[in-house]
Tab-separated table of C-alpha atoms in Angstrom:
chain	number	residue	atom	x	y	z
A	231	GLU	CA	193.171	172.937	82.324
A	232	PHE	CA	191.499	169.730	81.171
A	233	ARG	CA	188.903	170.054	83.906
A	234	ARG	CA	188.090	173.619	82.773
A	235	VAL	CA	187.759	172.525	79.138
A	236	LEU	CA	185.591	169.555	80.157
A	237	PHE	CA	183.340	171.831	82.193
A	238	ARG	CA	182.907	174.245	79.330
A	239	SER	CA	182.011	171.418	76.932
A	240	LEU	CA	179.589	169.873	79.396
A	241	ARG	CA	177.761	173.235	79.731
A	242	VAL	CA	176.630	172.939	76.173
A	243	LEU	CA	175.151	169.499	76.673
A	244	ARG	CA	173.566	170.523	80.032
A	245	ALA	CA	172.089	173.610	78.517
A	246	ALA	CA	170.410	171.460	75.854
A	247	GLN	CA	169.366	168.894	78.412
A	248	PHE	CA	167.854	171.506	80.735
A	249	SER	CA	166.010	173.145	77.836
A	250	ALA	CA	164.349	169.771	77.156
A	251	ARG	CA	163.807	168.915	80.802
A	252	TYR	CA	162.248	172.220	81.737
A	253	ASN	CA	160.942	173.229	78.348
A	254	PHE	CA	162.543	176.599	77.813
A	255	ASP	CA	164.416	178.282	74.938
A	256	ILE	CA	168.109	178.836	75.503
A	257	HIS	CA	169.138	182.521	75.702
A	258	PRO	CA	170.737	183.810	72.436
A	259	ASP	CA	173.931	184.621	74.235
A	260	THR	CA	174.246	181.119	75.416
A	261	ILE	CA	173.486	179.863	71.925
A	262	GLU	CA	176.361	181.927	70.527
A	263	SER	CA	178.716	180.748	73.233
A	264	GLY	CA	177.709	177.122	72.510
A	265	LYS	CA	178.680	177.562	68.908
A	266	LYS	CA	182.260	178.275	69.919
A	267	ALA	CA	182.611	175.346	72.287
A	268	ASP	CA	184.826	172.377	71.360
A	269	LEU	CA	183.129	169.088	72.387
A	270	SER	CA	185.496	166.819	70.385
A	271	GLY	CA	187.299	165.564	73.498
A	272	LEU	CA	184.213	164.873	75.577
A	273	PRO	CA	184.015	161.253	76.746
A	274	GLY	CA	181.106	159.284	75.469
A	275	GLU	CA	180.002	158.450	79.075
A	276	ARG	CA	179.486	162.177	79.762
A	277	ILE	CA	177.501	162.686	76.551
A	278	LYS	CA	175.420	159.604	77.417
A	279	GLU	CA	174.561	160.987	80.864
A	280	GLU	CA	172.963	164.140	79.483
A	281	LEU	CA	171.400	162.349	76.557
A	282	GLU	CA	169.697	159.810	78.859
A	283	LYS	CA	168.454	162.550	81.173
A	284	SER	CA	166.821	164.223	78.231
A	285	PHE	CA	165.192	160.892	77.380
A	286	THR	CA	163.649	160.155	80.741
A	287	LYS	CA	163.363	163.483	82.578
A	288	SER	CA	161.657	165.466	79.931
A	289	GLN	CA	158.403	165.458	77.989
A	290	LYS	CA	160.123	166.570	74.744
A	291	PRO	CA	163.561	164.999	74.201
A	292	SER	CA	163.423	166.571	70.720
A	293	LYS	CA	164.190	169.866	72.332
A	294	PHE	CA	167.527	168.570	73.412
A	295	PHE	CA	168.458	167.783	69.758
A	296	GLU	CA	166.998	171.061	68.491
A	297	SER	CA	169.027	173.011	71.073
A	298	MET	CA	172.158	171.180	69.981
A	299	HIS	CA	171.339	172.019	66.401
A	300	HIS	CA	170.845	175.744	67.248
A	301	MET	CA	174.249	175.712	68.951
A	302	GLU	CA	175.703	174.099	65.737
A	303	GLN	CA	176.844	171.052	67.748
A	304	LEU	CA	174.308	168.409	66.533
A	305	HIS	CA	176.309	167.501	63.462
A	306	LYS	CA	179.479	167.165	65.578
A	307	VAL	CA	178.197	165.227	68.578
A	308	PHE	CA	175.367	163.312	67.003
A	309	PRO	CA	176.123	163.107	63.262
A	310	GLU	CA	173.834	160.061	62.831
A	311	VAL	CA	170.901	162.126	64.008
A	312	HIS	CA	171.879	165.200	62.053
A	313	SER	CA	172.071	163.205	58.814
A	314	LEU	CA	168.351	162.596	59.075
A	315	ARG	CA	167.519	166.243	58.489
A	316	GLY	CA	166.022	166.902	55.073
A	317	VAL	CA	165.635	163.257	54.114
A	318	GLY	CA	162.171	163.268	52.560
A	319	GLN	CA	159.631	160.493	52.893
A	320	ASN	CA	156.254	159.655	51.432
A	321	ILE	CA	153.911	162.312	52.880
A	322	ASP	CA	150.914	159.904	52.922
A	323	LYS	CA	152.844	157.591	55.324
A	324	HIS	CA	154.694	160.249	57.278
A	325	PRO	CA	152.673	163.475	57.386
A	326	GLU	CA	154.941	164.650	60.259
A	327	GLY	CA	157.691	165.353	57.749
A	328	ASP	CA	161.212	164.184	56.962
A	329	VAL	CA	163.121	161.370	58.722
A	330	TYR	CA	164.489	163.715	61.333
A	331	GLN	CA	161.048	165.049	62.235
A	332	HIS	CA	159.706	161.467	62.329
A	333	THR	CA	162.479	160.413	64.712
A	334	MET	CA	161.847	163.357	66.945
A	335	ASP	CA	158.177	162.486	67.038
A	336	VAL	CA	159.098	158.970	68.071
A	337	VAL	CA	161.243	159.972	71.012
A	338	ASP	CA	158.693	162.532	72.144
A	339	ARG	CA	155.957	159.957	72.070
A	340	LEU	CA	158.058	157.579	74.134
A	341	ALA	CA	158.689	160.312	76.714
A	342	SER	CA	155.072	161.374	76.938
A	343	SER	CA	154.011	157.755	77.419
A	344	GLY	CA	156.154	157.562	80.507
A	345	GLU	CA	158.711	155.157	79.057
A	346	LYS	CA	161.871	154.797	81.137
A	347	ASP	CA	163.712	152.016	79.322
A	348	HIS	CA	166.834	153.486	77.712
A	349	SER	CA	166.883	150.720	75.105
A	350	MET	CA	163.550	151.916	73.782
A	351	PHE	CA	164.795	155.479	73.473
A	352	TYR	CA	168.064	154.501	71.751
A	353	ALA	CA	166.100	152.248	69.388
A	354	GLY	CA	163.593	155.085	68.689
A	355	LEU	CA	166.434	157.531	68.035
A	356	LEU	CA	168.392	155.299	65.799
A	357	HIS	CA	165.872	153.009	64.063
A	358	ASP	CA	165.852	154.974	60.770
A	359	THR	CA	169.475	156.140	60.661
A	360	GLY	CA	170.035	153.908	57.661
A	361	LYS	CA	167.454	155.777	55.571
A	362	PRO	CA	169.805	158.466	54.159
A	363	PHE	CA	171.906	155.664	52.667
A	364	THR	CA	169.052	153.620	51.176
A	365	ARG	CA	166.676	156.293	49.893
A	366	LYS	CA	165.366	155.822	46.353
A	367	ASP	CA	162.845	158.020	44.578
A	368	THR	CA	161.021	156.270	41.727
A	369	ASP	CA	158.496	158.508	39.973
A	370	GLY	CA	157.809	160.372	43.216
A	371	LYS	CA	157.497	157.297	45.283
A	372	VAL	CA	160.152	157.064	47.999
A	373	SER	CA	161.527	153.769	49.295
A	374	PHE	CA	164.178	152.743	51.830
A	375	ILE	CA	164.712	149.044	51.108
A	376	ASP	CA	166.623	147.202	53.868
A	377	HIS	CA	167.258	150.464	55.734
A	378	GLU	CA	166.917	148.564	59.033
A	379	LYS	CA	170.073	146.591	58.313
A	380	HIS	CA	171.994	149.813	57.753
A	381	SER	CA	170.396	151.348	60.847
A	382	ARG	CA	171.552	148.436	62.919
A	383	ASN	CA	175.181	148.944	61.853
A	384	ILE	CA	175.002	152.676	62.518
A	385	ALA	CA	173.352	152.102	65.848
A	386	ASN	CA	176.026	149.651	66.879
A	387	SER	CA	178.740	152.264	66.325
A	388	PHE	CA	176.732	154.965	68.076
A	389	LEU	CA	176.081	152.807	71.154
A	390	LYS	CA	179.714	151.775	71.372
A	391	ARG	CA	180.714	155.443	71.311
A	392	MET	CA	178.221	156.175	74.107
A	393	LYS	CA	179.563	153.230	76.111
A	394	VAL	CA	176.075	152.044	77.067
A	395	SER	CA	175.662	148.812	79.079
A	396	ASN	CA	175.822	145.515	77.293
A	397	ASP	CA	172.132	144.867	77.977
A	398	VAL	CA	171.045	148.238	76.611
A	399	HIS	CA	173.311	147.797	73.633
A	400	GLU	CA	171.961	144.313	72.757
A	401	ASP	CA	168.276	145.175	73.353
A	402	SER	CA	168.513	148.459	71.334
A	403	LEU	CA	170.066	146.666	68.357
A	404	ASN	CA	167.464	143.914	68.463
A	405	ILE	CA	164.602	146.456	68.298
A	406	VAL	CA	166.352	148.507	65.538
A	407	GLU	CA	167.015	145.410	63.403
A	408	HIS	CA	163.483	144.139	63.637
A	409	HIS	CA	161.398	147.321	63.787
A	410	MET	CA	159.947	146.658	60.409
A	411	LEU	CA	158.521	143.230	61.399
A	412	PRO	CA	155.071	144.665	62.444
A	413	HIS	CA	154.829	146.348	59.062
A	414	ALA	CA	155.694	143.077	57.327
A	415	MET	CA	152.944	141.313	59.198
A	416	ALA	CA	150.410	143.981	58.293
A	417	MET	CA	151.345	143.613	54.638
A	418	ASN	CA	150.557	139.890	54.597
A	419	LYS	CA	147.300	140.175	52.700
A	420	ALA	CA	148.931	142.310	49.994
A	421	THR	CA	152.113	140.273	49.466
A	422	GLY	CA	150.929	136.670	49.705
A	423	MET	CA	151.428	133.514	51.726
A	424	THR	CA	155.203	133.232	51.207
A	425	HIS	CA	155.784	136.568	52.713
A	426	LYS	CA	153.362	135.694	55.489
A	427	ASN	CA	155.219	132.569	56.400
A	428	ARG	CA	158.579	134.352	56.323
A	429	ALA	CA	157.303	137.016	58.625
A	430	ARG	CA	155.835	134.528	61.005
A	431	SER	CA	159.044	132.604	61.126
A	432	GLU	CA	161.000	135.772	61.852
A	433	GLU	CA	158.519	136.753	64.531
A	434	ARG	CA	158.999	133.390	66.241
A	435	ARG	CA	162.798	133.706	66.038
A	436	VAL	CA	162.769	137.224	67.613
A	437	GLY	CA	160.319	136.094	70.288
A	438	LYS	CA	162.647	133.168	71.119
A	439	GLU	CA	165.663	135.428	71.409
A	440	CYS	CA	163.786	137.813	73.738
A	441	ARG	CA	162.499	134.982	75.913
A	442	SER	CA	166.024	133.384	76.216
A	443	ARG	CA	167.436	136.562	77.922
């Protein structure tokens, strides 16, 4: 009985993965069937297998997540990703849309570039997961101060649940935690020498960590 339940649950993930891999829309009947499936007992390793295939074997991993959403499973299996939907950003900086749309754009760009490193995809998927918890709107100007710290904590829990390898886990967290560093360096002229020195110091530290591996 467990094997039958596992197979039915896996079919939902595989349908989403195949829709991304071969770029097709899932049949409405399959969508309805997927809505009724219970994926709560599915091991993290099995979820990871289909997720990573959508990362490296498709041109649009976003289709995997959209298919999961259509089958009403995204918020159950990937709540960290689902929480990004509807989280607005400054349109001048992110014309692509809300945080979810931005994240989907990132993973699609990674796929279309030929990237095969799972760490990069996990980091791309999870780098802004802290934004829903740090969003502030001041007179129409949206900010997400220190969202990368929150994102790191969320990513840590996500990666543990997926049971990724230690190397992928560590590399993904390092990228998530420091993904704002290039932005900090670019803002040097506007924020002064103190910020510049701090950013350079942080850059050297991250570089040293990466070289020591």
